[in-house]
mmCIF file of C-alpha atoms in Angstrom:
data_model
loop_
_atom_site.group_PDB
_atom_site.id
_atom_site.type_symbol
_atom_site.label_atom_id
_atom_site.label_comp_id
_atom_site.label_asym_id
_atom_site.label_seq_id
_atom_site.Cartn_x
_atom_site.Cartn_y
_atom_site.Cartn_z
ATOM 1 C CA MET A 8 128.773 101.818 116.568
ATOM 2 C CA LEU A 9 131.150 102.838 113.782
ATOM 3 C CA ARG A 10 132.790 106.238 114.095
ATOM 4 C CA LEU A 11 134.658 107.422 111.022
ATOM 5 C CA ALA A 12 138.168 108.685 111.540
ATOM 6 C CA GLY A 13 139.528 111.847 110.012
ATOM 7 C CA GLN A 14 136.458 114.009 110.522
ATOM 8 C CA LYS A 15 136.893 117.756 110.212
ATOM 9 C CA THR A 16 136.217 120.018 113.154
ATOM 10 C CA LEU A 17 133.045 121.867 112.266
ATOM 11 C CA ASN A 18 131.085 124.721 113.632
ATOM 12 C CA PRO A 19 127.415 123.820 114.208
ATOM 13 C CA PRO A 20 124.851 125.645 112.119
ATOM 14 C CA LYS A 21 123.793 129.009 113.453
ATOM 15 C CA LYS A 22 120.802 129.007 115.777
ATOM 16 C CA GLN A 23 117.785 130.135 113.808
ATOM 17 C CA PRO A 24 115.245 132.688 115.027
ATOM 18 C CA ALA A 25 111.589 131.849 115.491
ATOM 19 C CA PRO A 26 110.158 130.983 112.042
ATOM 20 C CA ARG A 27 108.539 133.701 109.943
ATOM 21 C CA LEU A 28 106.776 132.114 107.022
ATOM 22 C CA ALA A 29 106.885 133.543 103.533
ATOM 23 C CA PHE A 30 103.212 132.885 102.803
ATOM 24 C CA PRO A 31 99.927 134.282 104.194
ATOM 25 C CA ILE A 32 98.267 132.349 107.012
ATOM 26 C CA ASN A 33 94.583 132.399 107.888
ATOM 27 C CA THR A 34 94.610 132.603 111.653
ATOM 28 C CA ALA A 35 90.835 132.588 112.097
ATOM 29 C CA THR A 36 89.688 130.143 114.740
ATOM 30 C CA ILE A 37 87.603 127.367 113.243
ATOM 31 C CA GLU A 38 85.278 125.522 115.582
ATOM 32 C CA PRO A 39 85.770 121.732 115.438
ATOM 33 C CA TYR A 40 82.899 119.658 114.091
ATOM 34 C CA ARG A 41 80.771 117.842 116.660
ATOM 35 C CA HIS A 42 78.581 114.926 115.637
ATOM 36 C CA THR A 43 74.923 115.916 116.088
ATOM 37 C CA GLN A 44 73.008 112.831 114.960
ATOM 38 C CA GLU A 45 71.079 110.593 117.338
ATOM 39 C CA PRO A 46 73.393 108.788 119.808
ATOM 40 C CA ARG A 47 72.489 105.392 118.347
ATOM 41 C CA MET A 48 73.711 106.469 114.915
ATOM 42 C CA ILE A 49 77.262 105.283 114.251
ATOM 43 C CA PRO A 50 79.479 108.081 112.822
ATOM 44 C CA SER A 51 81.058 107.220 109.487
ATOM 45 C CA TYR A 52 84.596 108.008 108.315
ATOM 46 C CA THR A 53 86.629 106.941 105.288
ATOM 47 C CA VAL A 54 90.021 107.220 103.638
ATOM 48 C CA PHE A 55 90.211 108.179 99.947
ATOM 49 C CA GLY A 56 93.135 106.825 97.925
ATOM 50 C CA ASN A 57 94.356 104.910 94.893
ATOM 51 C CA PRO A 58 95.552 102.331 95.735
ATOM 52 C CA VAL A 59 93.863 102.099 99.126
ATOM 53 C CA ALA A 60 93.346 98.401 99.906
ATOM 54 C CA HIS A 61 96.634 98.348 101.847
ATOM 55 C CA SER A 62 95.661 101.249 104.122
ATOM 56 C CA LYS A 63 95.936 100.632 107.860
ATOM 57 C CA SER A 64 93.688 103.605 108.614
ATOM 58 C CA PRO A 65 90.492 101.600 109.331
ATOM 59 C CA GLN A 66 92.340 99.374 111.772
ATOM 60 C CA ILE A 67 94.094 102.283 113.494
ATOM 61 C CA HIS A 68 90.912 104.308 113.922
ATOM 62 C CA GLN A 69 89.038 101.315 115.304
ATOM 63 C CA TYR A 70 91.768 101.035 117.958
ATOM 64 C CA PHE A 71 91.192 104.687 118.825
ATOM 65 C CA ALA A 72 87.436 104.122 119.043
ATOM 66 C CA ARG A 73 87.983 101.317 121.519
ATOM 67 C CA GLN A 74 90.109 103.620 123.646
ATOM 68 C CA GLU A 75 87.289 106.165 123.592
ATOM 69 C CA GLY A 76 84.688 103.482 124.251
ATOM 70 C CA VAL A 77 82.523 104.229 121.195
ATOM 71 C CA GLN A 78 81.552 102.629 117.914
ATOM 72 C CA ILE A 79 82.524 104.118 114.577
ATOM 73 C CA GLU A 80 82.419 103.025 110.964
ATOM 74 C CA TYR A 81 85.632 103.542 108.995
ATOM 75 C CA THR A 82 85.938 102.390 105.368
ATOM 76 C CA ARG A 83 88.347 102.578 102.450
ATOM 77 C CA THR A 84 87.193 104.409 99.319
ATOM 78 C CA LEU A 85 88.985 103.683 96.038
ATOM 79 C CA VAL A 86 88.760 106.648 93.654
ATOM 80 C CA ASP A 87 89.764 106.965 89.997
ATOM 81 C CA ASN A 88 92.786 109.198 89.477
ATOM 82 C CA THR A 89 90.977 112.299 88.228
ATOM 83 C CA ARG A 90 89.998 115.496 89.980
ATOM 84 C CA ALA A 91 86.357 115.121 88.940
ATOM 85 C CA ASP A 92 86.117 111.591 90.356
ATOM 86 C CA PHE A 93 87.746 112.657 93.622
ATOM 87 C CA ASP A 94 85.497 115.696 94.000
ATOM 88 C CA ASN A 95 82.412 113.603 93.288
ATOM 89 C CA ALA A 96 83.405 110.858 95.754
ATOM 90 C CA ALA A 97 84.252 113.361 98.501
ATOM 91 C CA ARG A 98 81.112 115.437 97.958
ATOM 92 C CA THR A 99 78.880 112.347 97.966
ATOM 93 C CA PHE A 100 80.407 110.968 101.150
ATOM 94 C CA LEU A 101 80.127 114.235 103.043
ATOM 95 C CA GLN A 102 76.623 115.055 101.793
ATOM 96 C CA GLN A 103 75.495 111.642 102.998
ATOM 97 C CA GLY A 104 76.573 112.505 106.542
ATOM 98 C CA GLY A 105 80.206 111.457 106.594
ATOM 99 C CA ALA A 106 81.690 112.735 109.849
ATOM 100 C CA GLY A 107 85.212 113.152 108.515
ATOM 101 C CA ALA A 108 87.682 111.732 106.007
ATOM 102 C CA ASN A 109 91.372 111.061 105.483
ATOM 103 C CA ILE A 110 93.052 111.477 102.144
ATOM 104 C CA THR A 111 96.124 109.598 100.979
ATOM 105 C CA LEU A 112 98.074 109.496 97.713
ATOM 106 C CA PRO A 113 97.577 110.675 95.075
ATOM 107 C CA PHE A 114 94.762 113.031 96.159
ATOM 108 C CA LYS A 115 96.235 115.381 98.761
ATOM 109 C CA HIS A 116 96.447 118.295 96.346
ATOM 110 C CA PHE A 117 92.956 117.662 95.007
ATOM 111 C CA ALA A 118 91.773 117.620 98.614
ATOM 112 C CA TYR A 119 93.430 120.980 99.227
ATOM 113 C CA ASP A 120 91.457 122.511 96.372
ATOM 114 C CA PHE A 121 88.218 120.800 97.453
ATOM 115 C CA ALA A 122 88.275 122.135 101.000
ATOM 116 C CA ASP A 123 86.438 125.390 101.766
ATOM 117 C CA THR A 124 89.001 126.589 104.280
ATOM 118 C CA HIS A 125 92.409 125.427 105.496
ATOM 119 C CA SER A 126 94.332 125.071 108.728
ATOM 120 C CA GLU A 127 97.650 126.839 109.103
ATOM 121 C CA ARG A 128 99.576 123.607 108.745
ATOM 122 C CA ALA A 129 97.622 122.644 105.597
ATOM 123 C CA GLN A 130 98.522 126.003 104.071
ATOM 124 C CA ALA A 131 102.162 125.426 105.003
ATOM 125 C CA ALA A 132 102.136 121.930 103.523
ATOM 126 C CA GLY A 133 100.169 122.938 100.426
ATOM 127 C CA ALA A 134 98.249 119.691 100.770
ATOM 128 C CA VAL A 135 95.375 118.213 102.779
ATOM 129 C CA ASN A 136 95.089 114.739 104.316
ATOM 130 C CA THR A 137 92.061 115.327 106.564
ATOM 131 C CA PHE A 138 88.589 116.731 106.051
ATOM 132 C CA VAL A 139 86.841 118.143 109.125
ATOM 133 C CA PRO A 140 83.171 119.088 108.532
ATOM 134 C CA GLN A 141 82.158 122.330 110.256
ATOM 135 C CA LYS A 142 78.841 123.273 111.867
ATOM 136 C CA ASP A 143 78.191 125.831 109.157
ATOM 137 C CA GLY A 144 78.538 123.170 106.450
ATOM 138 C CA ARG A 145 81.992 124.179 105.271
ATOM 139 C CA ILE A 146 84.806 121.637 105.032
ATOM 140 C CA LEU A 147 88.064 122.405 106.823
ATOM 141 C CA GLY A 148 91.113 120.929 105.145
ATOM 142 C CA ASP A 149 93.887 119.979 107.541
ATOM 143 C CA ASN A 150 97.280 118.301 107.218
ATOM 144 C CA THR A 151 98.222 116.111 110.179
ATOM 145 C CA ASP A 152 101.348 114.484 108.689
ATOM 146 C CA GLY A 153 103.842 116.731 110.456
ATOM 147 C CA GLU A 154 101.894 116.600 113.698
ATOM 148 C CA GLY A 155 102.016 112.820 113.406
ATOM 149 C CA LEU A 156 105.806 112.921 113.147
ATOM 150 C CA VAL A 157 106.080 115.197 116.164
ATOM 151 C CA ARG A 158 103.766 112.987 118.233
ATOM 152 C CA ASP A 159 105.834 109.921 117.406
ATOM 153 C CA LEU A 160 109.071 111.695 118.291
ATOM 154 C CA ARG A 161 107.850 113.232 121.533
ATOM 155 C CA GLU A 162 105.124 110.930 122.880
ATOM 156 C CA HIS A 163 106.373 107.557 121.664
ATOM 157 C CA LEU A 164 110.147 107.891 121.296
ATOM 158 C CA GLY A 165 110.518 110.411 124.135
ATOM 159 C CA ILE A 166 112.616 112.892 122.172
ATOM 160 C CA GLU A 167 112.407 116.607 122.957
ATOM 161 C CA LEU A 168 112.883 118.733 119.836
ATOM 162 C CA ARG A 169 113.656 122.061 121.475
ATOM 163 C CA GLY A 170 117.275 123.034 120.922
ATOM 164 C CA LYS A 171 118.035 120.128 118.596
ATOM 165 C CA ARG A 172 119.928 120.403 115.317
ATOM 166 C CA ILE A 173 117.708 118.774 112.686
ATOM 167 C CA LEU A 174 118.528 117.780 109.107
ATOM 168 C CA LEU A 175 115.663 117.066 106.743
ATOM 169 C CA LEU A 176 116.597 115.089 103.621
ATOM 170 C CA GLY A 177 114.343 115.793 100.649
ATOM 171 C CA ALA A 178 112.391 118.781 99.391
ATOM 172 C CA GLY A 179 109.183 117.281 98.050
ATOM 173 C CA GLY A 180 105.689 117.114 99.483
ATOM 174 C CA ALA A 181 106.639 114.762 102.324
ATOM 175 C CA ALA A 182 109.329 117.167 103.502
ATOM 176 C CA ARG A 183 107.180 120.270 103.161
ATOM 177 C CA GLY A 184 104.410 118.679 105.244
ATOM 178 C CA VAL A 185 106.588 118.257 108.322
ATOM 179 C CA VAL A 186 108.546 121.528 108.435
ATOM 180 C CA LEU A 187 106.056 123.791 110.215
ATOM 181 C CA PRO A 188 105.223 121.304 113.042
ATOM 182 C CA LEU A 189 108.957 120.724 113.614
ATOM 183 C CA LEU A 190 109.638 124.445 113.773
ATOM 184 C CA ALA A 191 106.815 124.892 116.268
ATOM 185 C CA HIS A 192 108.931 123.035 118.832
ATOM 186 C CA ARG A 193 111.880 125.433 118.513
ATOM 187 C CA PRO A 194 114.793 123.316 117.311
ATOM 188 C CA ALA A 195 118.176 125.067 117.363
ATOM 189 C CA ASN A 196 118.086 124.855 113.567
ATOM 190 C CA LEU A 197 116.394 122.978 110.783
ATOM 191 C CA THR A 198 118.324 122.418 107.522
ATOM 192 C CA ILE A 199 116.852 121.077 104.279
ATOM 193 C CA ALA A 200 119.087 119.124 101.898
ATOM 194 C CA ASN A 201 118.099 117.733 98.518
ATOM 195 C CA ARG A 202 119.747 116.137 95.493
ATOM 196 C CA THR A 203 118.511 119.056 93.400
ATOM 197 C CA TYR A 204 119.870 121.908 95.486
ATOM 198 C CA SER A 205 117.617 124.541 93.930
ATOM 199 C CA LYS A 206 114.561 122.708 95.275
ATOM 200 C CA ALA A 207 116.050 122.698 98.782
ATOM 201 C CA VAL A 208 116.690 126.437 98.465
ATOM 202 C CA GLU A 209 113.127 127.018 97.266
ATOM 203 C CA LEU A 210 111.551 125.078 100.144
ATOM 204 C CA ALA A 211 113.887 126.597 102.716
ATOM 205 C CA GLY A 212 112.957 130.040 101.432
ATOM 206 C CA ILE A 213 109.279 129.450 102.153
ATOM 207 C CA PHE A 214 110.022 128.781 105.832
ATOM 208 C CA ARG A 215 113.068 131.093 106.142
ATOM 209 C CA ILE A 216 115.433 128.299 107.185
ATOM 210 C CA GLU A 217 118.718 126.910 105.831
ATOM 211 C CA ALA A 218 119.381 124.758 102.766
ATOM 212 C CA ALA A 219 122.398 122.586 101.935
ATOM 213 C CA PRO A 220 123.551 120.471 98.970
ATOM 214 C CA LEU A 221 122.931 116.777 99.669
ATOM 215 C CA THR A 222 126.498 115.687 98.942
ATOM 216 C CA GLN A 223 128.189 118.429 100.983
ATOM 217 C CA LEU A 224 126.639 117.772 104.380
ATOM 218 C CA GLN A 225 128.747 117.745 107.524
ATOM 219 C CA PRO A 226 128.406 115.607 110.705
ATOM 220 C CA CYS A 227 126.795 118.192 112.998
ATOM 221 C CA TYR A 228 123.179 117.082 113.454
ATOM 222 C CA ASP A 229 121.300 115.526 116.347
ATOM 223 C CA ILE A 230 118.321 114.248 114.319
ATOM 224 C CA ILE A 231 118.361 113.289 110.630
ATOM 225 C CA ILE A 232 114.988 112.715 108.939
ATOM 226 C CA ASN A 233 114.697 111.007 105.573
ATOM 227 C CA ALA A 234 111.822 112.474 103.546
ATOM 228 C CA THR A 235 113.176 111.292 100.184
ATOM 229 C CA SER A 236 111.622 108.416 98.234
ATOM 230 C CA SER A 237 114.823 106.341 98.453
ATOM 231 C CA SER A 238 113.397 103.707 100.793
ATOM 232 C CA LEU A 239 110.608 103.006 98.310
ATOM 233 C CA HIS A 240 113.375 101.722 96.056
ATOM 234 C CA HIS A 241 115.169 99.853 98.885
ATOM 235 C CA ALA A 242 118.099 102.277 98.765
ATOM 236 C CA ALA A 243 119.645 104.869 101.025
ATOM 237 C CA PRO A 244 119.884 108.514 99.889
ATOM 238 C CA ASP A 245 123.215 109.571 98.434
ATOM 239 C CA VAL A 246 124.650 111.356 101.475
ATOM 240 C CA PRO A 247 128.118 111.386 103.056
ATOM 241 C CA PRO A 248 128.227 108.446 105.530
ATOM 242 C CA ASP A 249 129.912 110.511 108.229
ATOM 243 C CA ILE A 250 126.883 112.769 108.733
ATOM 244 C CA PHE A 251 125.558 110.112 111.117
ATOM 245 C CA ALA A 252 128.529 110.441 113.474
ATOM 246 C CA GLY A 253 127.098 112.088 116.590
ATOM 247 C CA CYS A 254 123.517 111.674 115.340
ATOM 248 C CA PHE A 255 121.353 110.114 118.050
ATOM 249 C CA LEU A 256 118.268 109.524 115.848
ATOM 250 C CA ALA A 257 117.931 108.698 112.165
ATOM 251 C CA TYR A 258 114.222 108.692 111.256
ATOM 252 C CA ASP A 259 112.719 107.427 108.004
ATOM 253 C CA LEU A 260 109.265 108.721 107.068
ATOM 254 C CA PHE A 261 108.771 105.477 105.132
ATOM 255 C CA TYR A 262 107.849 102.370 107.150
ATOM 256 C CA ALA A 263 108.198 98.635 106.554
ATOM 257 C CA ASP A 264 108.094 95.345 108.453
ATOM 258 C CA THR A 265 111.911 95.380 108.676
ATOM 259 C CA ALA A 266 114.524 98.122 108.964
ATOM 260 C CA THR A 267 114.604 100.306 105.864
ATOM 261 C CA ALA A 268 117.721 100.806 103.750
ATOM 262 C CA PHE A 269 118.097 104.296 105.248
ATOM 263 C CA MET A 270 117.866 102.954 108.802
ATOM 264 C CA GLN A 271 120.451 100.254 108.097
ATOM 265 C CA PHE A 272 122.820 102.729 106.446
ATOM 266 C CA ALA A 273 122.474 105.198 109.313
ATOM 267 C CA ALA A 274 123.092 102.529 111.971
ATOM 268 C CA GLN A 275 126.160 101.223 110.139
ATOM 269 C CA HIS A 276 127.672 104.721 110.128
ATOM 270 C CA GLY A 277 127.106 105.879 113.660
ATOM 271 C CA ALA A 278 123.448 106.725 114.330
ATOM 272 C CA GLN A 279 122.679 105.792 117.929
ATOM 273 C CA GLN A 280 118.993 105.088 117.262
ATOM 274 C CA THR A 281 116.835 104.525 114.187
ATOM 275 C CA ALA A 282 113.081 104.558 113.613
ATOM 276 C CA ASP A 283 110.689 104.275 110.725
ATOM 277 C CA GLY A 284 107.453 106.131 109.987
ATOM 278 C CA LEU A 285 104.909 103.682 111.406
ATOM 279 C CA GLY A 286 104.612 105.844 114.523
ATOM 280 C CA MET A 287 104.086 108.904 112.310
ATOM 281 C CA LEU A 288 101.279 107.065 110.529
ATOM 282 C CA VAL A 289 99.576 106.358 113.833
ATOM 283 C CA GLY A 290 100.305 109.867 115.096
ATOM 284 C CA GLN A 291 98.778 111.633 112.112
ATOM 285 C CA ALA A 292 95.697 109.422 112.432
ATOM 286 C CA ALA A 293 95.448 110.346 116.119
ATOM 287 C CA ALA A 294 95.596 114.044 115.265
ATOM 288 C CA ALA A 295 92.743 113.600 112.767
ATOM 289 C CA TYR A 296 90.693 111.539 115.218
ATOM 290 C CA GLU A 297 91.113 114.224 117.889
ATOM 291 C CA GLN A 298 89.850 116.884 115.457
ATOM 292 C CA TRP A 299 86.788 114.830 114.611
ATOM 293 C CA ARG A 300 85.841 113.644 118.067
ATOM 294 C CA GLY A 301 87.617 115.783 120.662
ATOM 295 C CA PHE A 302 89.314 112.662 122.081
ATOM 296 C CA ALA A 303 93.118 112.357 122.152
ATOM 297 C CA PRO A 304 94.126 108.710 121.552
ATOM 298 C CA ASP A 305 97.192 107.118 123.134
ATOM 299 C CA ILE A 306 99.373 106.158 120.174
ATOM 300 C CA ALA A 307 101.928 103.947 121.954
ATOM 301 C CA PRO A 308 99.766 100.798 122.412
ATOM 302 C CA VAL A 309 98.510 101.051 118.833
ATOM 303 C CA ILE A 310 102.062 101.206 117.497
ATOM 304 C CA ARG A 311 103.056 98.208 119.627
ATOM 305 C CA HIS A 312 100.063 96.222 118.387
ATOM 306 C CA LEU A 313 100.856 96.963 114.744
ATOM 307 C CA ARG A 314 104.503 95.989 115.254
ATOM 308 C CA ALA A 315 103.503 92.712 116.866
ATOM 309 C CA GLN A 316 101.030 92.036 114.088
ATOM 310 C CA ALA A 317 103.696 92.628 111.437
ATOM 311 C CA ALA A 318 106.043 90.209 113.219
ATOM 312 C CA GLU A 319 103.546 87.334 113.142
#
């Protein structure tokens, strides 16, 4: 591993108190939906998106169903990019007995507005990726993205977050969706850095945590998470290379069949371990499946299977 010479001696960021969020949270307990049709009826789920043909969600949820020992139907639903078309597609699916749905880009904000009520983490994210029908007919909007990241880190990679110094690169929707679940595991501190510093300050202010300019970061973090869109363009974010010195995990929310540009850059400059977001994808699906069915899937064998499949 490459360690850069001439590093400055730095004081680690101050330990942050338990998070106090700067937005109202509905703490009412919402009873999970339970399928009430005849046992021989196969529950139906879908994922709404555009594009959606590439989605691995049907495959992942079928793996979960096999673990549970049940049959489910899980489809992809392509929707035109308008609020009216999304609302109509979601309403039709749910009125026809859909037992739950996932929502991917570009509809997560439409889904937030469509839902009748929201989980705490959906409110924190300002977006919804899961619909959970309730017994009273209402639709609970949840966001399992951050929970998926945490499950991958803890259950699959074996990393305990408590007491860790975490740097989150990016201040868009992907970053916002993971902050609250990360804070729930009591890291020593969580810092947000972004190319546009004002956006980092704005997002950090919501969660009462620290912000930093992207180009002025120092090498004092245990875990560095890339929530920017850089890997979509096969590039690494514009950060000082020495921030990876002493970093034991560099994690990219984006996933691919080979190491992303961020993962390669981090490894070249000192990160002890790198990982992409495939495990997060499986983890967020598992969190949704557990809400729908009350069964907690084991994500590790599903991740291994998808990796092996990609290598073929």
